[in-house]
Amino acid sequence: MSQDFVKDITKRDVDFAQWYTDIVRKAELADYSSVKGCMVLRPAGYSLWENIQRYVDDRLKEMRHENVAMPMLIPEHMLLKEAEHVEGFAPEVAWVTHGGDSELAERLAIRPTSEVLFAEHFRNIIHSYRDLPKLYNQWVSVVRWEKTTRPFLRTTEFFWQEGHTCHVDHDDADREALLILDLYKEVCEEVLAIPVVGGRKTESERFAGAIETYTNETLMYDGKALQITTSHHLGDNFGKAFDIKYTAKDGKEKFVHQTSWAITTRSIGALIMVHGDDRGMVMPPRIAPVQVMIVPIAQNKAGVLENAKALEDKLHSEKIRVRLDDSDKNPGWKFNETEMKGIPVRIEMGPRDIENQQVIVVRRDTGEKIAMPMEGLTENIVKLLDEIQKNLFESAKKRADEKTEYMEDRETFNARIEKGGFAVTPWCGDASCEEKVKEETTATSRCMTFEDNEEPIVGKTCPHCGKEAKHIVHWAKAY
Amino acid sequence: MSQDFVKDITKRDVDFAQWYTDIVRKAELADYSSVKGCMVLRPAGYSLWENIQRYVDDRLKEMRHENVAMPMLIPEHMLLKEAEHVEGFAPEVAWVTHGGDSELAERLAIRPTSEVLFAEHFRNIIHSYRDLPKLYNQWVSVVRWEKTTRPFLRTTEFFWQEGHTCHVDHDDADREALLILDLYKEVCEEVLAIPVVGGRKTESERFAGAIETYTNETLMYDGKALQITTSHHLGDNFGKAFDIKYTAKDGKEKFVHQTSWAITTRSIGALIMVHGDDRGMVMPPRIAPVQVMIVPIAQNKAGVLENAKALEDKLHSEKIRVRLDDSDKNPGWKFNETEMKGIPVRIEMGPRDIENQQVIVVRRDTGEKIAMPMEGLTENIVKLLDEIQKNLFESAKKRADEKTEYMEDRETFNARIEKGGFAVTPWCGDASCEEKVKEETTATSRCMTFEDNEEPIVGKTCPHCGKEAKHIVHWAKAY
């Protein structure tokens, strides 16, 4: 029985896409629904999202952001107000045309994103410099009519937070967009244990309506990149399109400068593809809904369940997220379940362990088995959870570093793109050059570092077209 | 200035509907949007919802419920599967007919409620009695195409939690539905300080697809009733329509029995209409986003802001939700703002107070001003917040009791309905009798007590038709 459980999963190196789907299903993270491209987030998947939410929400509130809720529907004429924005989103909008039995006078878009709703509200409530900055956020789902979908990675409906802020000028908006990029880096690296590369998007990869899109990019196990979070500086594009003005200290009327930014359920797809292995999901302890699973051995023997329950209570009282599996499944089956679900630590406790005043502790990340005395157990489990968190980040960082390569010639570039990973090169800054790279290699520019026209760019040429280099770009095939 | 602020609100006894709208706008709870019937939940309104969420979510998790997320869209054929359910909801569904530029093969409903989505998922994941009970919940918004809308009370889109559970049999489902009714009573009375009357809906007032709808009903300041929460026992209606079967311990295949239940943003409308007064919103301390506002007097004088800040830090460290208003508005304006927004306690602190080692504390509920020494201030504020919470509940209970009247004759009934409040009468149980009462008085049956056919019903006649009484019913005009 125990063997079959694992054999059910495709191996990562055999078929990564199938492995991914297997994990999503077998670890009970999500299920398909009868609505095209929409998934059911199951308790294990949704609680990951709740933990991400809690961390991000607390941090945003510390930074003085306030939560609000906008309608999920957008009248068509509003979506048309900002030209680039509508061009970017119109092709993937779900349209509501009927309410009950009546056809609507104007069709309504289910929000693909909410810039225009916030813009309209900001126009109503912002009058003076005293009303600025406005730092708003909402936790909702959005709908984009995608052609091909995969659970978490690309779904017709997905969950996110979307931050929308208004500022007195360009610099204050830019400061906010970069602060949020830093916050997202902190969430990715310290909570999700996923190393990221931060930077700016090239013009052609920018959000529709933004003057600058900042991004955190990360590498999956298979070497493909994933944009895990973005933060957009919108300039005064929406301010002008929606007439959001304020009276400045000098009495002059000015347009607000805005930002918008998001982290989505896509980050759970990244969690799977960065940390998961051939035995199932692997959850970093800081985000794991269950950090420790206690599996009693010979649980029908006198004292076993009582001791296991006492241990559960003890760990629980120390704020460890612990569960006891006292179901009537056999221990081997339970071991496989904790591994498949990616629970960071398993504690095995049988009659002999109780006699010896110890337990067997098994790490999900390394598979290592450790006999730990009951004395000092709580402290040692807390230490172990920290150690696992650190190890997962470091392992992921090592894999990413091994797949990240700087080059100044096209041959090395092609080889790296073929193998997977980030190929880092100087670049001229021309959209046509970027487009040509994409056509020839299917790699896209993921981000530019922050040192445009500075060392180490000066004097370099673009290996793709031979012109003078102005930026350093991370390229990769991407999700 | 300070007078005008309050003059802007219509008096409750002059025009209750206009008073309500004034509070929603002036206390900055919600704003209108350009989407018909949809509101913008502003920070003050949304944080009330967050506090309700946190309390309910913690309690549901203690009771072993798990959060999940279903898609927001429902294919039309799925909505048609349970006959009564579709009849109840089809007239108010918003239909998605196009995705991007293409017309969809089948139109999709934006969920008005999610019974059918959960039913489909339950069919996929429930196989054995070991999988039961399944206790699921989700926090989302739903859309119902309403003809006339009012912020919080009746909006096209509204926020709620919807619980959906599966059980081995009728009794276990009934137990769950009643447990949740009790939980909701606890939330209303202990957190929102709103007294409720619990009971069962008559057949004609039941949820579409339920075999029993339990409800908590409450009276607003104007004497109209509001259904604040409901819990439905669905029997095996959806089990049969969606073929949700499990293998019982005896090896036989059985249909699951289900419940569904919700608390919505409507409860914020009730909060306003139960506690608000002619000076603005009144928030019960347990749910108030800000419990204490410190207003410095002569804040430019040396030491005032420093002392006020020190007090803020001190109260904050004791888990009191406190803010300091150090803006450049004048104190009178700040006083009016704290009153309009319904902040339970205001602390005024000026140079002379600092000298005397005291502050002036003003209760929002009674308007009482109390000089409190700095020594022991935190403990006294905590006590005062408890006292305000208790007073708000007791005042609301007294008002409701005064408007609740038992009678056995139609004349007294008509007079009570006319005055507003609950008219409590024996009732025969016939839908046609109930319909006639509604036609003649516009009052509806709000709930039946749990003592059907028992004392004190035996031997009574229905005052509406003269037949034998079987139930005791609360009747009222309702929102």
XYZ file of C-alpha atoms in Angstrom, chain B residues 71-332:
262
model
C -15.485 29.396 -8.472
C -17.721 32.483 -8.746
C -19.359 31.186 -11.932
C -21.986 28.450 -12.326
C -22.848 26.831 -15.680
C -26.576 27.203 -16.352
C -27.257 23.453 -16.500
C -25.917 23.026 -12.953
C -28.174 25.710 -11.566
C -31.154 23.898 -13.105
C -30.543 20.600 -11.295
C -32.426 21.298 -8.072
C -35.919 22.427 -9.087
C -36.981 24.615 -6.142
C -33.547 26.150 -5.893
C -33.470 27.378 -9.493
C -37.015 28.675 -9.237
C -35.975 30.755 -6.229
C -32.821 32.198 -7.729
C -33.161 32.335 -11.548
C -35.051 35.662 -11.586
C -32.170 37.444 -9.883
C -29.132 35.976 -11.609
C -26.494 38.012 -13.476
C -25.537 36.088 -16.632
C -22.129 35.997 -18.303
C -22.617 35.338 -22.019
C -19.292 36.401 -23.565
C -15.621 35.711 -22.820
C -13.387 38.208 -24.635
C -14.787 38.448 -28.187
C -16.528 35.060 -28.195
C -20.030 34.122 -27.237
C -20.007 31.236 -24.733
C -21.539 27.890 -25.659
C -23.356 27.881 -22.323
C -24.084 30.974 -20.291
C -22.689 31.224 -16.763
C -24.385 32.629 -13.673
C -22.401 34.736 -11.241
C -23.128 32.800 -8.029
C -26.202 34.097 -6.182
C -25.309 31.387 -3.623
C -23.126 28.286 -4.023
C -25.148 25.191 -3.069
C -24.760 23.654 -6.530
C -20.997 24.276 -6.718
C -20.469 22.652 -3.336
C -22.807 19.809 -4.298
C -20.751 19.018 -7.382
C -17.501 19.080 -5.407
C -18.956 16.974 -2.577
C -19.972 14.332 -5.118
C -16.317 14.149 -6.220
C -14.753 13.860 -2.783
C -17.256 11.991 -0.587
C -17.241 8.224 -0.834
C -17.415 6.671 2.628
C -18.890 7.427 6.028
C -15.264 8.133 6.976
C -15.432 11.265 4.789
C -18.312 12.635 6.894
C -19.118 15.089 8.252
C -17.603 17.549 5.764
C -17.738 20.995 7.326
C -16.827 23.616 4.714
C -17.074 27.368 4.607
C -16.053 30.173 2.250
C -15.738 33.977 2.487
C -16.786 35.542 -0.793
C -19.225 37.945 -2.402
C -22.355 36.968 -4.322
C -24.534 38.784 -6.835
C -28.332 39.019 -6.913
C -30.007 41.299 -9.419
C -32.121 43.403 -7.061
C -34.598 46.007 -8.284
C -34.291 48.427 -5.367
C -31.123 48.561 -3.334
C -29.803 50.275 -0.184
C -26.231 50.191 1.100
C -25.564 47.117 3.281
C -29.279 46.206 3.541
C -29.903 45.105 -0.012
C -27.174 45.378 -2.599
C -26.672 43.684 -5.948
C -23.315 42.388 -4.754
C -22.806 41.627 -1.091
C -20.175 39.930 1.072
C -20.846 36.916 3.234
C -19.527 33.651 4.546
C -21.433 30.658 3.272
C -21.141 27.411 5.190
C -21.903 24.137 3.411
C -21.824 20.835 5.264
C -22.568 17.157 4.569
C -23.743 14.650 7.162
C -24.582 10.964 7.480
C -28.248 11.559 8.293
C -31.081 13.978 8.975
C -30.406 14.301 12.687
C -26.727 15.117 12.321
C -27.521 17.790 9.717
C -30.236 19.243 11.943
C -27.829 19.373 14.892
C -25.333 21.316 12.751
C -27.941 23.791 11.469
C -29.021 24.530 15.043
C -25.447 24.779 16.366
C -24.802 27.437 13.736
C -28.019 29.273 14.645
C -26.648 29.420 18.200
C -23.256 30.640 16.985
C -24.955 33.415 15.037
C -26.997 34.376 18.104
C -23.726 34.623 20.035
C -22.176 36.827 17.313
C -25.234 39.104 17.201
C -25.759 39.477 20.919
C -22.250 39.301 22.357
C -20.276 40.980 19.587
C -22.727 43.210 17.702
C -24.801 43.895 20.852
C -27.943 43.178 18.840
C -30.633 41.097 20.610
C -32.244 38.454 18.382
C -35.242 36.143 18.388
C -34.406 32.693 17.044
C -36.857 30.320 15.413
C -37.968 28.494 12.277
C -39.290 30.047 9.078
C -42.744 29.080 7.854
C -42.759 26.958 4.709
C -43.431 29.922 2.420
C -40.495 31.890 3.845
C -37.992 29.032 3.581
C -34.789 29.129 1.533
C -35.272 27.722 -1.973
C -34.286 24.062 -1.672
C -34.324 23.723 2.148
C -36.533 21.480 4.268
C -36.109 23.855 7.238
C -34.798 27.399 7.531
C -33.723 28.588 10.978
C -33.437 32.321 11.459
C -32.383 35.024 13.885
C -34.699 38.031 13.637
C -34.132 41.434 15.152
C -35.918 44.782 15.455
C -34.478 48.009 14.113
C -34.944 51.399 15.835
C -37.955 52.133 13.599
C -39.700 48.891 14.663
C -39.176 47.055 11.392
C -37.720 43.551 11.609
C -34.576 42.373 9.889
C -33.494 38.779 9.270
C -29.885 39.030 10.428
C -28.703 35.438 9.906
C -30.126 32.160 8.581
C -29.171 28.498 8.778
C -30.762 26.021 6.384
C -31.302 22.295 6.722
C -31.294 21.108 3.102
C -32.238 17.494 3.833
C -31.137 15.229 0.993
C -32.576 17.476 -1.753
C -29.206 18.360 -3.221
C -27.830 14.907 -2.385
C -30.454 13.381 -4.666
C -30.264 16.077 -7.369
C -26.445 15.805 -7.550
C -26.109 12.124 -6.615
C -23.942 12.692 -3.539
C -23.778 9.198 -2.040
C -21.598 7.500 0.528
C -21.126 3.941 1.703
C -22.436 3.659 5.248
C -20.924 1.483 7.999
C -23.439 -1.241 7.113
C -22.192 -1.230 3.510
C -25.333 0.409 2.110
C -25.249 3.432 -0.211
C -26.941 6.492 1.232
C -27.479 10.100 0.222
C -25.821 12.768 2.338
C -27.902 15.291 4.315
C -26.741 18.875 4.069
C -26.873 22.321 5.622
C -25.989 25.802 4.420
C -25.832 29.046 6.391
C -24.655 32.633 6.134
C -23.918 35.911 7.833
C -23.610 38.869 5.468
C -22.625 42.536 5.237
C -26.328 43.158 5.907
C -25.416 42.804 9.594
C -23.598 46.150 9.268
C -26.895 47.712 8.171
C -28.444 46.277 11.350
C -25.591 47.680 13.466
C -26.358 51.156 12.120
C -30.133 50.881 12.542
C -30.007 49.386 16.047
C -27.310 51.542 17.656
C -26.956 54.737 15.590
C -28.449 58.016 16.835
C -28.992 61.601 15.751
C -25.303 62.390 16.206
C -24.136 59.585 13.915
C -22.948 56.016 14.014
C -22.493 54.164 17.325
C -20.147 51.189 17.286
C -20.151 48.529 20.002
C -16.604 48.347 21.440
C -16.075 44.654 20.621
C -16.559 45.301 16.897
C -15.297 48.894 16.653
C -12.193 49.223 14.430
C -11.141 52.131 16.680
C -12.270 51.836 20.301
C -10.633 54.943 21.715
C -9.743 58.241 19.993
C -7.393 60.579 21.785
C -7.987 64.249 20.966
C -5.260 66.581 22.227
C -6.371 70.059 23.323
C -4.082 73.003 22.524
C -1.774 70.515 20.905
C 0.787 73.158 20.032
C 1.512 73.789 23.713
C 4.667 72.142 24.998
C 4.232 68.543 26.152
C 0.671 67.963 24.934
C 1.412 65.841 21.879
C 4.182 63.948 23.683
C 1.839 63.051 26.542
C -0.953 62.132 24.127
C 1.427 59.903 22.160
C 2.648 58.247 25.364
C -0.961 57.521 26.308
C -1.659 56.078 22.849
C 1.339 53.756 23.196
C 0.255 52.695 26.669
C -3.316 51.841 25.661
C -2.059 50.165 22.474
C 0.261 47.945 24.500
C -2.797 46.783 26.475
C -4.491 45.652 23.216
C -6.930 48.561 23.140
C -7.593 49.692 19.546
C -6.586 53.324 20.004
C -5.769 56.228 17.687
C -4.404 59.711 18.288
C -5.850 62.483 16.111
C -2.916 64.855 15.808
C -4.122 66.451 12.555
C -4.331 70.250 12.296
C -8.160 70.297 12.524
C -9.566 72.078 15.579
C -10.681 70.005 18.595
C -14.406 70.731 18.051
